[in-house]
Short mmCIF file of C-alpha atoms and ligand atoms in Angstrom, two decimals:
data_model
loop_
_atom_site.label_atom_id
_atom_site.label_comp_id
_atom_site.label_asym_id
_atom_site.label_seq_id
_atom_site.Cartn_x
_atom_site.Cartn_y
_atom_site.Cartn_z
CA UNK A 1 94.83 170.43 -4.18
CA UNK A 2 95.03 167.18 -2.73
CA UNK A 3 93.80 164.66 -4.96
CA UNK A 4 90.90 162.49 -2.92
CA UNK A 5 92.54 159.15 -4.12
CA UNK A 6 95.59 160.18 -2.37
CA UNK A 7 94.71 160.18 0.83
CA UNK A 8 94.91 156.75 3.51
CA UNK A 9 93.49 156.88 6.43
CA UNK A 10 95.26 155.78 9.68
CA UNK A 11 94.40 152.00 10.36
CA UNK A 12 93.15 152.62 13.78
CA UNK A 13 90.34 154.94 12.86
CA UNK A 14 88.94 152.44 10.19
CA UNK A 15 85.44 150.99 10.75
CA UNK A 16 85.70 147.00 10.63
CA UNK A 17 83.51 146.91 7.59
CA UNK A 18 83.09 149.70 4.80
CA UNK A 19 79.86 149.45 3.71
CA UNK A 20 77.32 152.44 4.33
CA UNK A 21 75.33 152.22 1.08
CA UNK A 22 71.58 152.59 1.39
CA UNK A 23 70.55 149.65 -0.72
CA UNK A 24 72.07 147.09 -1.91
CA UNK A 25 73.36 146.97 2.32
CA UNK A 26 75.86 145.68 4.07
CA UNK A 27 75.70 141.43 4.13
CA UNK A 28 76.70 140.20 7.42
CA UNK A 29 79.71 137.85 6.59
CA UNK A 30 78.00 134.96 8.68
CA UNK A 31 74.83 135.37 6.58
CA UNK A 32 77.08 134.10 3.27
CA UNK A 33 78.83 131.52 5.60
CA UNK A 34 75.35 130.26 5.65
CA UNK A 35 75.02 130.78 1.99
CA UNK A 36 77.85 128.47 1.38
CA UNK A 37 76.30 125.89 3.79
CA UNK A 38 72.93 126.05 1.94
CA UNK A 39 74.67 125.08 -1.20
CA UNK A 40 74.68 121.52 0.25
CA UNK A 41 70.94 121.10 0.21
CA UNK A 42 69.20 123.86 -1.57
CA UNK A 43 70.83 126.12 -4.06
CA UNK A 44 70.47 124.29 -7.14
CA UNK A 45 67.13 122.51 -5.76
CA UNK A 46 63.53 122.82 -6.97
CA UNK A 47 61.72 125.53 -5.33
CA UNK A 48 58.37 123.39 -5.29
CA UNK A 49 59.99 120.75 -3.14
CA UNK A 50 59.75 120.53 0.85
CA UNK A 51 63.32 122.14 1.29
CA UNK A 52 62.57 125.27 -0.34
CA UNK A 53 58.97 125.89 0.97
CA UNK A 54 60.46 125.13 4.22
CA UNK A 55 62.68 127.87 4.07
CA UNK A 56 59.80 130.60 2.68
CA UNK A 57 57.76 129.45 5.57
CA UNK A 58 60.89 130.35 7.38
CA UNK A 59 61.05 133.74 6.42
CA UNK A 60 57.29 134.49 6.71
CA UNK A 61 57.34 132.69 10.36
CA UNK A 62 60.23 135.46 10.94
CA UNK A 63 58.86 138.30 9.62
CA UNK A 64 55.66 137.66 11.67
CA UNK A 65 57.54 137.18 14.86
CA UNK A 66 59.76 140.19 13.95
CA UNK A 67 56.72 142.60 13.91
CA UNK A 68 54.49 140.91 16.03
CA UNK A 69 51.92 140.21 13.95
CA UNK A 70 48.41 138.58 15.05
CA UNK A 71 47.24 135.67 13.69
CA UNK A 72 45.34 136.50 10.82
CA UNK A 73 47.78 138.67 9.23
CA UNK A 74 49.36 137.04 5.92
CA UNK A 75 52.72 137.54 4.99
CA UNK A 76 52.42 137.60 0.94
CA UNK A 77 55.83 137.27 -1.79
CA UNK A 78 56.81 137.51 -5.21
CA UNK A 79 59.45 138.76 -7.69
CA UNK A 80 60.48 142.27 -8.72
CA UNK A 81 61.11 144.24 -5.93
CA UNK A 82 59.32 147.20 -3.94
CA UNK A 83 59.06 149.14 -7.26
CA UNK A 84 57.37 146.15 -8.94
CA UNK A 85 54.87 146.15 -5.93
CA UNK A 86 54.10 150.00 -6.85
CA UNK A 87 52.29 148.00 -10.23
CA UNK A 88 51.21 145.38 -8.08
CA UNK A 89 49.46 147.41 -5.75
CA UNK A 90 47.14 149.73 -9.04
CA UNK A 91 46.10 146.25 -10.24
CA UNK A 92 44.95 144.70 -6.85
CA UNK A 93 44.98 147.29 -4.09
CA UNK A 94 43.41 150.53 -5.24
CA UNK A 95 39.93 150.18 -5.99
CA UNK A 96 39.16 153.37 -7.70
CA UNK A 97 41.50 156.03 -6.19
CA UNK A 98 44.56 156.37 -3.90
CA UNK A 99 46.08 159.38 -1.82
CA UNK A 100 49.91 159.90 -1.86
CA UNK A 101 51.96 161.61 0.74
CA UNK A 102 55.00 162.47 -1.44
CA UNK A 103 58.05 163.59 0.32
CA UNK A 104 60.81 162.36 -2.08
CA UNK A 105 61.79 160.87 -4.83
CA UNK A 106 60.54 156.57 -3.89
CA UNK A 107 57.40 158.30 -2.59
CA UNK A 108 56.43 160.12 -5.55
CA UNK A 109 56.97 157.09 -8.13
CA UNK A 110 53.71 155.14 -6.37
CA UNK A 111 52.05 158.24 -6.99
CA UNK A 112 53.27 158.35 -10.57
CA UNK A 113 52.19 154.62 -11.06
CA UNK A 114 48.59 155.15 -9.81
CA UNK A 115 48.31 158.08 -11.96
CA UNK A 116 49.19 156.41 -14.88
CA UNK A 117 47.03 153.19 -14.13
CA UNK A 118 43.91 153.58 -16.90
CA UNK A 119 41.60 151.77 -14.57
CA UNK A 120 42.05 154.18 -11.33
CA UNK A 121 40.82 157.65 -11.00
CA UNK A 122 43.52 161.11 -10.73
CA UNK A 123 45.27 159.81 -7.52
CA UNK A 124 45.01 162.77 -4.62
CA UNK A 125 48.94 163.78 -4.02
CA UNK A 126 49.85 165.63 -0.79
CA UNK A 127 53.28 166.50 -0.99
CA UNK A 128 56.03 168.79 1.26
CA UNK A 129 59.35 170.33 0.56
CA UNK A 130 62.48 167.54 0.72
CA UNK A 131 63.63 167.02 4.01
CA UNK A 132 60.59 166.89 6.06
CA UNK A 133 57.14 165.02 5.16
CA UNK A 134 53.58 166.10 5.32
CA UNK A 135 51.59 166.57 8.39
CA UNK A 136 48.86 162.87 8.34
CA UNK A 137 45.55 164.23 8.30
CA UNK A 138 41.68 163.41 7.19
CA UNK A 139 41.54 162.01 3.93
CA UNK A 140 39.53 162.40 1.25
CA UNK A 141 36.26 160.66 0.81
CA UNK A 142 36.87 159.45 -2.39
CA UNK A 143 39.97 157.28 -1.68
CA UNK A 144 40.24 153.95 -0.72
CA UNK A 145 44.23 153.51 -0.16
CA UNK A 146 46.19 155.99 1.70
CA UNK A 147 49.79 155.41 0.45
CA UNK A 148 52.48 156.55 3.28
CA UNK A 149 56.13 155.77 3.04
CA UNK A 150 57.66 154.53 6.76
CA UNK A 151 61.24 156.30 5.52
CA UNK A 152 61.86 157.76 2.62
CA UNK A 153 65.49 156.82 1.35
CA UNK A 154 66.19 159.97 -0.96
CA UNK A 155 66.20 162.11 2.00
CA UNK A 156 66.83 160.79 5.05
CA UNK A 157 63.01 161.61 6.58
CA UNK A 158 61.22 158.81 8.72
CA UNK A 159 57.52 159.14 9.78
CA UNK A 160 55.97 158.16 12.39
CA UNK A 161 53.22 155.25 10.88
CA UNK A 162 49.36 156.49 12.32
CA UNK A 163 45.94 155.38 10.79
CA UNK A 164 44.39 158.74 9.35
CA UNK A 165 40.70 159.10 9.63
CA UNK A 166 39.65 156.89 6.59
CA UNK A 167 38.48 154.25 6.04
CA UNK A 168 41.00 153.53 3.06
CA UNK A 169 43.42 151.06 3.18
CA UNK A 170 46.49 152.17 4.58
CA UNK A 171 49.45 150.82 2.21
CA UNK A 172 53.11 151.58 3.52
CA UNK A 173 56.01 151.66 1.88
CA UNK A 174 58.75 150.34 4.23
CA UNK A 175 61.11 149.35 2.38
CA UNK A 176 64.13 151.06 3.82
CA UNK A 177 62.22 151.53 7.34
CA UNK A 178 60.92 147.58 7.68
CA UNK A 179 63.06 145.92 10.57
CA UNK A 180 64.70 149.10 11.49
CA UNK A 181 61.84 151.54 12.65
CA UNK A 182 59.04 150.73 15.04
CA UNK A 183 55.34 150.35 14.14
CA UNK A 184 52.23 148.87 15.36
CA UNK A 185 50.13 146.95 13.36
CA UNK A 186 46.79 148.57 13.90
CA UNK A 187 47.71 152.05 12.36
CA UNK A 188 48.31 149.74 8.91
CA UNK A 189 46.86 147.49 6.45
CA UNK A 190 49.91 146.61 4.00
CA UNK A 191 53.68 147.41 5.27
CA UNK A 192 55.75 146.15 2.00
CA UNK A 193 59.32 146.61 1.55
CA UNK A 194 62.40 144.18 -0.20
CA UNK A 195 65.29 142.77 1.36
CA UNK A 196 68.31 144.62 0.20
CA UNK A 197 68.07 147.18 3.11
CA UNK A 198 67.39 146.57 6.96
CA UNK A 199 67.21 142.65 5.98
CA UNK A 200 70.93 142.71 4.21
CA UNK A 201 70.09 140.69 1.58
CA UNK A 202 70.16 140.91 -2.06
CA UNK A 203 67.38 142.81 -4.05
CA UNK A 204 64.68 141.27 -6.41
CA UNK A 205 61.82 139.94 -3.96
CA UNK A 206 59.04 141.88 -2.82
CA UNK A 207 57.42 141.06 0.45
CA UNK A 208 54.30 142.37 2.39
CA UNK A 209 52.54 142.08 5.68
CA UNK A 210 48.72 142.52 5.08
CA UNK A 211 46.05 143.01 7.32
CA UNK A 212 42.58 141.06 7.67
CA UNK A 213 41.22 144.11 5.42
CA UNK A 214 44.26 144.01 3.01
CA UNK A 215 43.59 140.27 2.41
CA UNK A 216 39.60 140.98 1.85
CA UNK A 217 40.42 143.95 -0.56
CA UNK A 218 42.96 141.53 -2.55
CA UNK A 219 39.94 138.60 -2.67
CA UNK A 220 37.37 141.52 -3.57
CA UNK A 221 39.64 142.61 -6.53
CA UNK A 222 41.04 139.66 -7.64
CA UNK A 223 37.58 138.35 -8.06
CA UNK A 224 36.33 141.19 -10.33
CA UNK A 225 36.47 140.83 -13.83
CA UNK A 226 39.62 144.08 -14.11
CA UNK A 227 42.42 142.61 -16.26
CA UNK A 228 45.64 142.13 -14.68
CA UNK A 229 48.44 140.93 -15.80
CA UNK A 230 49.37 137.52 -13.51
CA UNK A 231 52.85 137.96 -12.82
CA UNK A 232 51.47 141.32 -10.64
CA UNK A 233 48.15 139.32 -9.71
CA UNK A 234 48.00 140.09 -5.61
CA UNK A 235 45.19 137.19 -5.27
CA UNK A 236 47.94 134.60 -7.43
CA UNK A 237 50.65 135.81 -5.39
CA UNK A 238 48.76 135.22 -2.00
CA UNK A 239 47.64 131.66 -3.02
CA UNK A 240 51.04 130.62 -3.51
CA UNK A 241 52.42 132.70 -0.79
CA UNK A 242 50.16 130.97 1.99
CA UNK A 243 51.35 127.47 0.22
CA UNK A 244 55.05 128.65 0.88
CA UNK A 245 55.78 129.35 -3.04
CA UNK A 246 56.33 132.01 -4.94
CA UNK A 247 54.02 132.05 -8.24
CA UNK A 248 57.08 131.97 -10.85
CA UNK A 249 60.90 131.10 -9.74
CA UNK A 250 62.42 133.12 -6.97
CA UNK A 251 66.12 133.71 -5.95
CA UNK A 252 67.03 130.90 -3.34
CA UNK A 253 70.13 132.75 -2.25
CA UNK A 254 68.35 135.77 -1.45
CA UNK A 255 66.26 133.53 0.61
CA UNK A 256 68.76 132.04 2.66
CA UNK A 257 70.29 135.65 3.20
CA UNK A 258 67.18 136.72 4.36
CA UNK A 259 66.16 133.94 6.79
CA UNK A 260 69.31 134.14 8.49
CA UNK A 261 69.37 137.98 9.08
CA UNK A 262 65.69 137.49 10.48
CA UNK A 263 66.78 134.49 12.60
CA UNK A 264 69.90 136.80 13.79
CA UNK A 265 67.49 139.76 14.48
CA UNK A 266 64.40 137.72 16.18
CA UNK A 267 67.56 135.96 18.32
CA UNK A 268 69.05 139.19 19.41
CA UNK A 269 65.56 140.92 20.78
CA UNK A 270 63.73 141.26 18.17
CA UNK A 271 62.42 144.35 16.28
CA UNK A 272 62.84 146.36 19.57
CA UNK A 273 66.55 145.16 19.30
CA UNK A 274 66.96 146.20 15.58
CA UNK A 275 65.06 149.49 16.63
CA UNK A 276 67.69 150.39 19.77
CA UNK A 277 70.78 149.45 17.68
CA UNK A 278 70.00 152.13 15.08
CA UNK A 279 68.99 154.64 17.24
CA UNK A 280 72.67 153.90 18.45
CA UNK A 281 74.39 154.72 15.31
CA UNK A 282 72.29 157.55 14.53
CA UNK A 283 73.15 159.11 17.37
CA UNK A 284 76.66 158.71 16.55
CA UNK A 285 76.08 160.47 13.38
CA UNK A 286 73.58 163.32 14.53
CA UNK A 287 75.42 163.90 17.50
CA UNK A 288 78.80 164.77 15.53
CA UNK A 289 77.36 166.63 12.60
CA UNK A 290 75.70 168.98 15.71
CA UNK A 291 79.16 169.68 16.90
CA UNK A 292 80.89 170.09 13.71
CA UNK A 293 82.07 173.06 11.95
CA UNK A 294 81.45 172.04 8.24
CA UNK A 295 78.81 169.13 9.09
CA UNK A 296 75.33 169.47 9.29
CA UNK A 297 71.81 167.23 9.79
CA UNK A 298 69.63 167.87 6.40
CA UNK A 299 66.70 167.03 8.36
CA UNK A 300 65.89 169.95 10.72
CA UNK A 301 63.11 168.30 12.76
CA UNK A 302 64.97 165.86 15.10
CA UNK A 303 61.47 163.98 15.24
CA UNK A 304 61.50 163.10 11.49
CA UNK A 305 65.36 162.51 11.36
CA UNK A 306 65.69 159.14 10.03
CA UNK A 307 67.66 156.59 12.25
CA UNK A 308 68.30 154.46 9.57
CA UNK A 309 69.08 156.68 6.69
CA UNK A 310 71.42 159.66 7.59
CA UNK A 311 71.66 162.62 5.32
CA UNK A 312 74.62 165.17 6.16
CA UNK A 313 74.71 168.29 4.54
CA UNK A 314 78.49 169.55 4.11
CA UNK A 315 79.86 173.38 4.06
CA UNK A 316 83.41 174.09 2.61
CA UNK A 317 84.21 170.83 1.43
CA UNK A 318 83.19 168.74 -1.50
CA UNK A 319 81.05 165.77 -0.47
CA UNK A 320 82.49 164.17 -3.96
CA UNK A 321 85.79 164.63 -2.81
CA UNK A 322 85.25 163.20 0.78
CA UNK A 323 83.38 160.38 -0.90
CA UNK A 324 86.32 159.50 -3.66
CA UNK A 325 89.01 159.28 -0.36
CA UNK A 326 86.40 157.27 1.39
CA UNK A 327 85.99 154.92 -1.42
CA UNK A 328 90.43 154.74 -1.58
CA UNK A 329 90.15 153.59 1.74
CA UNK A 330 87.43 150.69 1.68
CA UNK A 331 84.62 153.01 2.91
CA UNK A 332 82.07 152.87 0.27
CA UNK A 333 78.23 153.96 -0.60
CA UNK A 334 78.23 157.62 1.54
CA UNK A 335 77.44 159.46 -1.88
CA UNK A 336 74.04 160.97 -1.24
CA UNK A 337 70.92 160.45 -3.80
CA UNK A 338 72.01 162.02 -7.05
CA UNK A 339 68.54 163.27 -7.96
CA UNK A 340 68.14 165.50 -4.70
CA UNK A 341 70.96 167.52 -5.94
CA UNK A 342 72.60 168.58 -3.00
CA UNK A 343 76.42 168.28 -1.24
CA UNK A 344 75.52 166.02 1.27
CA UNK A 345 76.57 162.41 2.32
CA UNK A 346 73.87 159.48 2.89
CA UNK A 347 75.14 156.89 5.06
CA UNK A 348 73.25 153.51 5.63
CA UNK A 349 72.64 152.40 9.51
CA UNK A 350 70.61 149.57 9.02
CA UNK A 351 70.64 146.70 11.81
CA UNK A 352 73.34 145.12 10.32
CA UNK A 353 75.75 148.31 10.68
CA UNK A 354 78.08 147.93 13.74
CA UNK A 355 77.05 151.50 15.63
CA UNK A 356 80.93 151.40 16.35
CA UNK A 357 81.50 151.19 12.66
CA UNK A 358 79.27 154.60 12.41
CA UNK A 359 81.53 156.42 15.18
CA UNK A 360 84.60 155.18 13.45
CA UNK A 361 82.94 156.33 10.17
CA UNK A 362 82.76 160.26 11.75
CA UNK A 363 85.97 160.10 12.24
CA UNK A 364 87.46 158.59 9.11
CA UNK A 365 85.21 162.00 7.33
CA UNK A 366 87.32 164.31 9.74
CA UNK A 367 90.51 163.16 9.15
CA UNK A 368 89.54 163.54 5.04
CA UNK A 369 88.01 167.49 5.17
CA UNK A 370 91.26 168.07 7.22
CA UNK A 371 93.74 166.42 4.93
CA UNK A 372 91.30 168.35 2.13
CA UNK A 373 91.80 171.98 3.43
C1 LIG B 401 64.96 151.47 -2.24
C2 LIG B 401 63.56 151.82 -2.07
C3 LIG B 401 62.91 151.35 -3.01
C4 LIG B 401 62.83 150.40 -4.38
O1 LIG B 401 63.01 149.39 -4.47
P1 LIG B 401 63.68 148.34 -5.31
O2 LIG B 401 63.19 146.89 -4.68
O3 LIG B 401 64.61 148.73 -5.66
O4 LIG B 401 62.23 148.31 -6.23
C5 LIG B 401 61.41 151.75 -2.67
N1 LIG B 401 61.42 152.48 -1.94
C6 LIG B 401 61.70 153.05 -1.39
C7 LIG B 401 61.41 153.68 0.33
C8 LIG B 401 62.95 152.47 -1.09
O5 LIG B 401 64.06 152.96 0.11
#
């Protein structure tokens, strides 16, 4: 059999950029140029002084305008990424009991964090098979947080966000959806994410858009006698964020990359433009799979098929071989989510990715499969 690493893709088929990972994901070269420029006045300077505070303020304003948030919402941020935000939420958002829509690895993790917290009651878990999501219904009367996931990155399932019939706070993991999928502030109370997916930045930060109802909850728990580690205290994070600071030192380069990406998104037409770009990429990917004899979309319901993370099952050819051949040609991170255990490719189609590069990628996959057979 042909060694996959020996396959050379013809130059005219190659995408301009070969990064299709689901996080960390493609960083645009212009962002990195801006990072070099920031070395003169920002990098290596105090995060308590005006230049860095202005940067944090610009990120917060950029997100508010991208999402079209009402004036009384706040962008809160802190160190640690979305995984740490699950712990932040168990300490600072859930009063007694949460309900979780679980349909993959990431949505299950927040449920596990809530289940493990000694100060909370057992969470309610509503689960569906990988490749689907549970229908949003009415909640249990005794829950005060409902946890949804905008895009389940492990399976490539997206969810249309809708407030369940409930008084509970609607808390959404939007780590891979934020900036690439549409949503309405009326339907959500906390919309949290990290910058290494649609925002083409580096990991390590969490950011959360919070409604007035969420801010009220943060203050309520923040002034209660519940013990909270200071680094996971959402009220401390809120107080710092409104002053355009973080509780402890953030990675300045991550903020510079994020700010640059936000400016790019807002200048080109905001969230609608980003959503449309991702849809074009997804259209290329899924229509290719539909026409292919060996590839098919893993998510069967087209309404749930993600336009930011595409999962494609392969038949008659090993995804590992395809990935090895692509990698040998500079096309990287098309691997499936390991724990899902399928013969599958997974493609990040975040706003920074050129839709035409996704089209080129499908041609490269066809070429590799042909060469392997
Ligand atoms: C990537 C991802 C996470 C984890 O983000 P970190 O910043 O690495 O903690 C959580 N949830 C979803 C949906 C993700 O895609």
